Amino acid sequence: TVEVFDAASAWEEFETVLRGKYAYFERDDIDVETQLDRSRALAINAEDKAEFRRIIHQTALTFMDPHFIAGPFEDDDYAIIMTAADLSARFVDDVARVEDVRRGSPAFEAGLRPGDRIISIDGMEARVAAMLPFGNVLREATVAQREYGLTLAVNGQGASGRTLEVASADGIIRTVELVSTREYARMLEDRPPLELTFVGSDGDIALITVLNSLGNSDTITAFDEAVERAADARAFILDLRDTPSGGNTEVARSIIGHFTPEIRPYQMHVIPALEREFSVPRRFVEYVYPRQPFFGGPVVVLHGKWTGSMGEGIVIGMDAASEAVTIGSDMGDLLGGLWNWTLIKSDVRMAFGGEALFHVDGTPREDFTADLPMMPASTAADGTDPALSEAIRIIEGEANANQSR
């Protein structure tokens, strides 16, 4: 016998899980109930699991949360941001523009720079292309949803290259062909966990660049060794601008521990699902322990659009548990601690934040602002590295000030 897909029952299962477990279900930036009404009307008429999965996937995108995803992914799904992304984009006075560019990426090598005007994406006017990721599930987009859709659009569909028509600051219009961001993500898989270099006018500032390895336990040993090798450095710069895929708290705590002299809190967790089910709130604080070798000198932490999830956790943790100065832009805003679900009635594989995460001062992680905010944080309009340059300037400026006293 042929199994008949019960779309209405599958939607009920999805909505029950979403309402009960998603830590960021209550929102004040979008009308969640209206969105679910529209998505429900489409989903319950889905003819098969594939069509149903696509509606759920597109519904997840309306929440503008890169942690909220519905798979398994198809080749024509838009790339997962910010892991498989090399561009961040937004509308400025209703004009689509590049906001930041991932350093070393295909977009960077092609000369795309912040401020470039995005005329078209795969032959479609940017405002039209920005709505395509949502399919039919989104009727009226907010400004933030349009910008989220624009970033999805410029990074393309998972298996496809992208054709962007852009105008640079000097008015030159050109067409840029870029490989798929999925292919770009594959290019990065064989990198070491991190890189240690020395920067500054005297080459005595240790720069540790974490290479999207916060879920790799080898990073713990690699970071220990890097701190040991740089023990005589004047200062440390911890660059977290290439950590879009997140990681785990063991790696995070091992990194922060090198910069804290005592046991200190580094982030706060809240689990709304427990209060919804039992009417009893659960909130707890996670602590970091000192780790040898300890570095007590100046530390600067760099972050940006490609700082995601556990990378964001390290940024707020370094701010809470060490004396580090933070420099950077808004981060990836991958909301919360990730939970995974497989929906039995539709085979949809869901992931979303089941734990809401906060700075120990109560600030939601996604609302954290750097000590020195800057946008862009990865690539300046002239192609230079704005956050790194500022970090070196601050460190050397403080050293010069101390010498003159």
Coordinates of C-alpha atoms in Angstrom, one line a residue:
T1 CA 0.0 0.0 0.0
V2 CA 1.1 3.6 -0.7
E3 CA 1.5 5.7 2.3
V4 CA -0.7 8.8 2.1
F5 CA 1.0 11.9 3.5
D6 CA -1.1 13.6 6.2
A7 CA 0.0 17.2 5.9
A8 CA -2.4 18.5 8.5
S9 CA -1.1 16.1 11.1
A10 CA 2.5 16.9 10.1
W11 CA 1.9 20.6 10.6
E12 CA 0.4 20.0 14.0
E13 CA 3.5 18.1 15.0
F14 CA 5.8 20.9 13.7
E15 CA 3.8 23.7 15.4
T16 CA 3.6 21.9 18.7
V17 CA 7.4 21.4 18.8
L18 CA 8.0 25.0 17.7
R19 CA 5.7 26.6 20.3
G20 CA 6.9 24.3 23.0
K21 CA 10.6 24.2 22.5
Y22 CA 11.9 27.2 20.5
A23 CA 13.4 29.6 22.9
Y24 CA 12.9 32.6 20.6
F25 CA 9.2 31.9 19.7
E26 CA 8.0 35.1 21.4
R27 CA 9.1 38.0 19.2
D28 CA 8.4 41.6 19.0
D29 CA 10.0 42.3 15.6
I30 CA 7.6 40.0 13.6
D31 CA 4.0 39.0 13.9
V32 CA 4.5 35.3 14.6
E33 CA 0.9 34.3 14.8
T34 CA 0.0 35.9 11.4
Q35 CA 3.0 34.2 9.9
L36 CA 2.1 30.8 11.2
D37 CA -1.5 31.2 10.0
R38 CA -0.2 31.9 6.5
S39 CA 2.3 29.0 6.6
R40 CA -0.3 26.7 8.0
A41 CA -2.7 27.4 5.2
L42 CA 0.0 26.5 2.7
A43 CA 1.5 23.5 4.6
I44 CA -1.7 21.6 5.2
N45 CA -2.3 21.4 1.4
A46 CA 1.2 20.1 0.7
E47 CA 1.0 17.0 -1.5
D48 CA 4.1 15.3 -0.2
K49 CA 6.9 15.5 2.3
A50 CA 9.2 17.4 0.0
E51 CA 6.7 20.2 -0.6
F52 CA 5.9 20.3 3.1
R53 CA 9.6 20.5 4.0
R54 CA 10.1 23.4 1.7
I55 CA 7.3 25.3 3.3
I56 CA 8.7 24.7 6.8
H57 CA 12.2 25.6 5.6
Q58 CA 10.9 28.9 4.1
T59 CA 8.8 29.6 7.3
A60 CA 12.0 29.2 9.3
L61 CA 13.7 31.9 7.2
T62 CA 11.0 34.4 8.1
F63 CA 12.4 34.3 11.7
M64 CA 15.7 35.7 10.5
D65 CA 17.6 33.2 12.8
P66 CA 20.4 31.2 11.1
H67 CA 20.1 28.6 13.9
F68 CA 16.5 27.9 12.9
I69 CA 16.7 25.5 9.9
A70 CA 14.6 22.7 8.4
G71 CA 16.3 20.0 6.4
P72 CA 17.4 17.8 4.8
F73 CA 18.6 20.5 2.4
E74 CA 18.1 20.5 -1.4
D75 CA 20.5 21.9 -3.9
D76 CA 18.2 24.8 -4.7
D77 CA 17.8 25.8 -1.0
Y78 CA 19.6 29.1 -0.3
A79 CA 23.1 28.7 1.3
I80 CA 23.3 28.4 5.1
I81 CA 24.3 31.7 6.5
M82 CA 26.8 32.6 7.7
T83 CA 28.7 29.3 7.3
A84 CA 28.3 29.2 3.6
A85 CA 28.3 32.9 3.0
D86 CA 30.9 35.4 1.8
L87 CA 28.7 38.6 1.7
S88 CA 26.6 40.5 4.1
A89 CA 24.1 42.9 2.5
R90 CA 21.5 45.5 3.5
F91 CA 19.2 48.2 2.1
V92 CA 20.4 51.7 2.6
D93 CA 17.8 54.3 1.7
D94 CA 16.1 51.4 -0.3
V95 CA 19.2 50.8 -2.2
A96 CA 20.8 47.3 -1.9
R97 CA 24.4 47.5 -0.9
V98 CA 27.2 45.2 0.3
E99 CA 27.6 45.6 4.0
D100 CA 30.7 43.5 4.6
V101 CA 32.8 40.9 2.8
R102 CA 34.4 37.8 4.2
R103 CA 38.2 38.2 3.9
G104 CA 39.9 35.8 1.4
S105 CA 36.5 34.6 0.0
P106 CA 35.5 34.4 -3.6
A107 CA 33.6 37.7 -3.2
F108 CA 36.7 39.3 -1.6
E109 CA 39.0 38.1 -4.4
A110 CA 36.6 39.3 -7.0
G111 CA 37.0 42.8 -5.6
L112 CA 33.5 43.2 -4.0
R113 CA 33.7 45.8 -1.2
P114 CA 31.4 47.3 1.4
G115 CA 29.3 50.1 -0.1
D116 CA 29.1 48.5 -3.5
R117 CA 25.6 48.9 -4.9
I118 CA 23.9 45.6 -5.8
I119 CA 22.0 46.2 -9.1
S120 CA 20.9 42.6 -9.8
I121 CA 21.3 39.1 -8.6
D122 CA 21.2 36.3 -11.2
G123 CA 19.5 38.8 -13.5
M124 CA 16.8 39.9 -11.1
E125 CA 16.6 43.3 -9.5
A126 CA 17.9 43.2 -6.0
R127 CA 14.6 44.0 -4.3
V128 CA 12.9 41.2 -6.2
A129 CA 15.7 38.7 -5.5
A130 CA 15.5 39.5 -1.8
M131 CA 12.0 38.1 -1.5
L132 CA 12.6 34.8 -3.4
P133 CA 14.1 32.9 -0.4
F134 CA 10.8 33.1 1.4
G135 CA 8.7 31.6 -1.5
N136 CA 5.0 32.1 -0.9
V137 CA 5.1 32.0 2.9
L138 CA 5.8 35.6 3.5
R139 CA 3.3 38.1 2.3
E140 CA 4.5 41.4 3.7
A141 CA 8.2 41.6 4.8
T142 CA 9.6 43.9 7.4
V143 CA 12.7 45.9 6.6
A144 CA 14.8 43.3 8.6
Q145 CA 13.2 40.4 6.7
R146 CA 14.0 42.1 3.4
E147 CA 17.6 42.5 4.4
Y148 CA 17.9 39.0 5.6
G149 CA 16.5 37.8 2.3
L150 CA 19.0 40.1 0.5
T151 CA 21.9 38.5 2.3
L152 CA 20.5 35.0 1.4
A153 CA 20.1 36.0 -2.2
V154 CA 23.6 37.4 -2.7
N155 CA 25.1 34.2 -1.3
G156 CA 23.0 32.1 -3.7
Q157 CA 21.5 28.7 -3.7
G158 CA 23.6 25.9 -2.2
A159 CA 24.8 24.2 -5.4
S160 CA 24.7 27.1 -7.8
G161 CA 27.1 29.8 -8.6
R162 CA 26.0 33.4 -8.5
T163 CA 26.0 36.3 -11.0
L164 CA 26.0 39.8 -9.4
E165 CA 25.8 43.1 -11.2
V166 CA 27.4 45.7 -9.0
A167 CA 28.4 49.3 -9.1
S168 CA 31.4 50.4 -7.1
A169 CA 31.9 53.7 -5.3
D170 CA 33.4 55.3 -8.4
G171 CA 30.3 54.4 -10.5
I172 CA 31.9 51.6 -12.5
I173 CA 29.3 48.9 -13.2
R174 CA 30.5 45.3 -13.7
T175 CA 29.2 41.7 -13.6
V176 CA 30.8 39.3 -11.2
E177 CA 30.6 35.5 -11.5
L178 CA 31.1 33.7 -8.2
V179 CA 31.3 30.0 -7.3
S180 CA 28.7 28.6 -5.0
T181 CA 29.3 29.3 -1.3
R182 CA 28.8 25.6 -0.7
E183 CA 31.9 25.0 -2.8
Y184 CA 33.7 27.8 -1.0
A185 CA 32.9 26.2 2.4
R186 CA 34.3 22.9 1.1
M187 CA 37.6 24.7 0.2
L188 CA 38.0 25.6 3.9
E189 CA 37.6 22.2 5.4
D190 CA 41.2 21.1 5.5
R191 CA 42.6 24.2 7.3
P192 CA 44.3 23.9 10.7
P193 CA 42.3 24.8 13.8
L194 CA 44.0 28.2 14.1
E195 CA 46.8 30.4 13.0
L196 CA 49.4 32.2 15.1
T197 CA 51.1 35.2 13.6
F198 CA 52.9 38.2 15.1
V199 CA 51.8 41.7 14.1
G200 CA 52.5 45.3 15.0
S201 CA 55.4 47.7 14.3
D202 CA 57.7 45.5 16.4
G203 CA 56.2 42.2 15.6
D204 CA 55.5 41.5 19.3
I205 CA 51.7 41.3 19.3
A206 CA 50.4 37.8 19.1
L207 CA 47.4 37.3 16.7
I208 CA 45.5 34.1 17.1
T209 CA 43.0 33.6 14.3
V210 CA 40.5 30.8 14.9
L211 CA 39.6 29.1 11.6
N212 CA 36.0 28.0 12.1
S213 CA 37.2 25.2 14.5
L214 CA 35.2 25.8 17.7
G215 CA 33.5 22.4 17.4
N216 CA 36.9 20.6 17.0
S217 CA 38.4 19.3 20.2
D218 CA 41.9 19.6 18.6
T219 CA 41.5 23.3 18.9
I220 CA 41.9 23.1 22.7
T221 CA 45.5 21.7 22.4
A222 CA 46.3 24.0 19.4
F223 CA 45.2 27.0 21.4
D224 CA 47.2 25.9 24.5
E225 CA 50.3 25.6 22.3
A226 CA 49.7 28.9 20.6
V227 CA 49.5 30.7 24.0
E228 CA 52.7 28.9 25.1
R229 CA 54.6 29.9 22.0
A230 CA 53.5 33.5 22.4
A231 CA 54.2 33.8 26.1
D232 CA 56.6 36.7 25.6
A233 CA 54.1 38.7 23.5
R234 CA 53.3 42.3 24.5
A235 CA 49.6 41.7 23.9
F236 CA 47.2 39.2 22.3
I237 CA 44.6 39.7 19.6
L238 CA 42.0 37.0 19.5
D239 CA 40.4 37.0 16.0
L240 CA 37.0 35.3 16.0
R241 CA 35.8 36.8 12.7
D242 CA 36.0 33.4 10.9
T243 CA 33.9 31.2 13.3
P244 CA 30.5 31.2 11.5
S245 CA 29.7 27.5 12.3
G246 CA 29.8 27.7 16.1
G247 CA 31.1 24.9 18.2
N248 CA 30.9 23.7 21.7
T249 CA 31.4 25.1 25.2
E250 CA 34.4 22.9 26.1
V251 CA 36.4 24.6 23.4
A252 CA 35.1 28.0 24.3
R253 CA 35.9 27.7 28.0
S254 CA 39.4 26.4 27.2
I255 CA 40.1 29.5 25.2
I256 CA 38.6 32.0 27.7
G257 CA 40.4 30.3 30.6
H258 CA 43.8 31.5 29.4
F259 CA 42.8 35.1 30.0
T260 CA 41.0 34.9 33.3
P261 CA 42.9 34.7 36.6
E262 CA 40.1 33.2 38.7
I263 CA 36.8 31.3 38.3
R264 CA 34.4 33.6 36.7
P265 CA 30.9 33.5 35.1
Y266 CA 30.9 33.8 31.3
Q267 CA 27.3 33.3 30.0
M268 CA 23.8 32.8 31.3
H269 CA 21.3 30.2 30.0
V270 CA 17.5 30.3 30.1
I271 CA 15.3 27.4 29.0
P272 CA 11.8 28.7 28.2
A273 CA 10.5 25.3 27.3
L274 CA 10.6 24.2 31.0
E275 CA 8.6 27.3 32.1
R276 CA 6.1 26.7 29.4
E277 CA 5.6 23.1 30.4
F278 CA 5.8 23.3 34.2
S279 CA 5.4 27.0 35.0
V280 CA 8.8 26.8 36.7
P281 CA 11.5 29.0 35.2
R282 CA 15.1 27.6 34.8
R283 CA 18.0 30.0 34.6
F284 CA 21.7 29.1 35.2
V285 CA 25.1 30.7 34.8
E286 CA 28.1 28.9 33.3
Y287 CA 31.6 29.5 34.7
V288 CA 35.0 29.4 33.2
Y289 CA 38.1 28.2 35.1
P290 CA 41.7 29.6 34.7
R291 CA 43.8 27.6 32.3
Q292 CA 47.6 27.6 32.0
P293 CA 49.5 29.3 30.6
F294 CA 47.7 32.4 31.8
F295 CA 48.2 35.6 29.9
G296 CA 47.6 38.8 31.9
G297 CA 48.6 41.4 29.4
P298 CA 46.4 43.5 27.1
V299 CA 43.9 41.4 25.0
V300 CA 41.7 42.5 22.2
V301 CA 38.9 40.4 20.7
L302 CA 37.8 40.9 17.1
H303 CA 34.3 39.9 15.9
G304 CA 32.0 40.5 13.0
K305 CA 29.2 39.0 10.8
W306 CA 31.1 35.7 10.5
T307 CA 31.3 35.3 14.3
G308 CA 28.5 32.8 14.9
S309 CA 27.0 30.8 17.8
M310 CA 29.8 29.6 20.1
G311 CA 32.0 32.4 18.5
E312 CA 29.5 34.8 19.8
G313 CA 29.6 33.0 23.2
I314 CA 33.3 33.5 23.4
V315 CA 33.0 37.2 22.7
I316 CA 30.5 37.8 25.5
G317 CA 32.5 35.4 27.7
M318 CA 35.8 37.3 27.1
D319 CA 33.9 40.5 27.9
A320 CA 32.5 39.1 31.1
A321 CA 35.4 37.0 32.4
S322 CA 38.5 38.8 31.3
E323 CA 39.8 42.4 30.9
A324 CA 39.7 42.1 27.1
V325 CA 38.6 45.0 24.8
T326 CA 36.1 44.0 22.1
I327 CA 36.1 45.4 18.6
G328 CA 33.7 44.6 15.9
S329 CA 30.2 44.8 14.3
D330 CA 27.0 43.0 15.0
M331 CA 27.7 39.3 14.9
G332 CA 26.0 36.4 13.1
D333 CA 23.0 36.4 15.5
L334 CA 22.7 32.6 15.6
L335 CA 20.1 32.5 18.4
G336 CA 20.6 30.4 21.4
G337 CA 22.0 27.0 22.2
L338 CA 21.2 24.6 19.4
W339 CA 18.7 21.7 19.9
N340 CA 17.9 19.2 17.1
W341 CA 14.6 17.4 16.3
T342 CA 13.4 14.9 13.7
L343 CA 9.7 15.3 13.0
I344 CA 8.2 11.8 12.7
K345 CA 5.3 12.6 10.5
S346 CA 7.2 14.6 7.8
D347 CA 10.9 13.4 8.2
V348 CA 11.8 17.1 8.6
R349 CA 15.1 17.6 10.5
M350 CA 14.8 20.7 12.5
A351 CA 17.4 22.7 14.5
F352 CA 16.8 25.8 16.6
G353 CA 17.8 27.5 19.8
G354 CA 16.3 25.7 22.7
E355 CA 18.2 27.7 25.3
A356 CA 18.2 31.5 25.2
L357 CA 21.7 32.8 25.9
F358 CA 22.7 36.0 27.7
H359 CA 25.8 38.0 28.8
V360 CA 26.2 37.6 32.5
D361 CA 24.9 41.2 32.9
G362 CA 21.6 40.1 31.4
T363 CA 22.1 41.4 27.8
P364 CA 20.8 38.9 25.2
R365 CA 23.8 37.6 23.3
E366 CA 22.4 38.8 20.0
D367 CA 22.2 42.4 21.4
F368 CA 25.8 42.6 22.5
T369 CA 27.7 45.7 21.4
A370 CA 31.5 45.9 21.2
D371 CA 33.5 48.3 23.3
L372 CA 34.5 49.8 19.9
P373 CA 31.7 49.1 17.5
M374 CA 32.5 49.2 13.8
M375 CA 30.8 48.2 10.5
P376 CA 32.2 46.8 8.4
A377 CA 34.5 44.7 10.7
S378 CA 36.0 42.3 8.2
T379 CA 36.8 44.3 5.1
A380 CA 37.0 48.1 4.6
A381 CA 35.9 49.8 1.5
D382 CA 39.6 49.9 0.3
G383 CA 40.1 46.2 1.0
T384 CA 42.1 46.6 4.2
D385 CA 41.3 45.0 7.6
P386 CA 39.6 47.6 9.7
A387 CA 39.2 45.8 13.0
L388 CA 42.8 44.4 13.0
S389 CA 44.2 47.8 12.2
E390 CA 42.2 49.4 15.1
A391 CA 43.3 46.7 17.5
I392 CA 47.0 47.3 16.7
R393 CA 46.5 51.0 17.0
I394 CA 44.9 50.7 20.4
I395 CA 47.6 48.3 21.7
E396 CA 50.5 50.4 20.5
G397 CA 48.8 53.6 21.5
E398 CA 48.5 52.3 25.1
A399 CA 52.1 51.2 25.1
N400 CA 53.3 54.6 23.9
A401 CA 51.1 56.3 26.5
N402 CA 52.6 54.2 29.3
Q403 CA 56.1 54.9 28.1
S404 CA 55.5 58.7 28.2
R405 CA 54.3 58.6 31.8

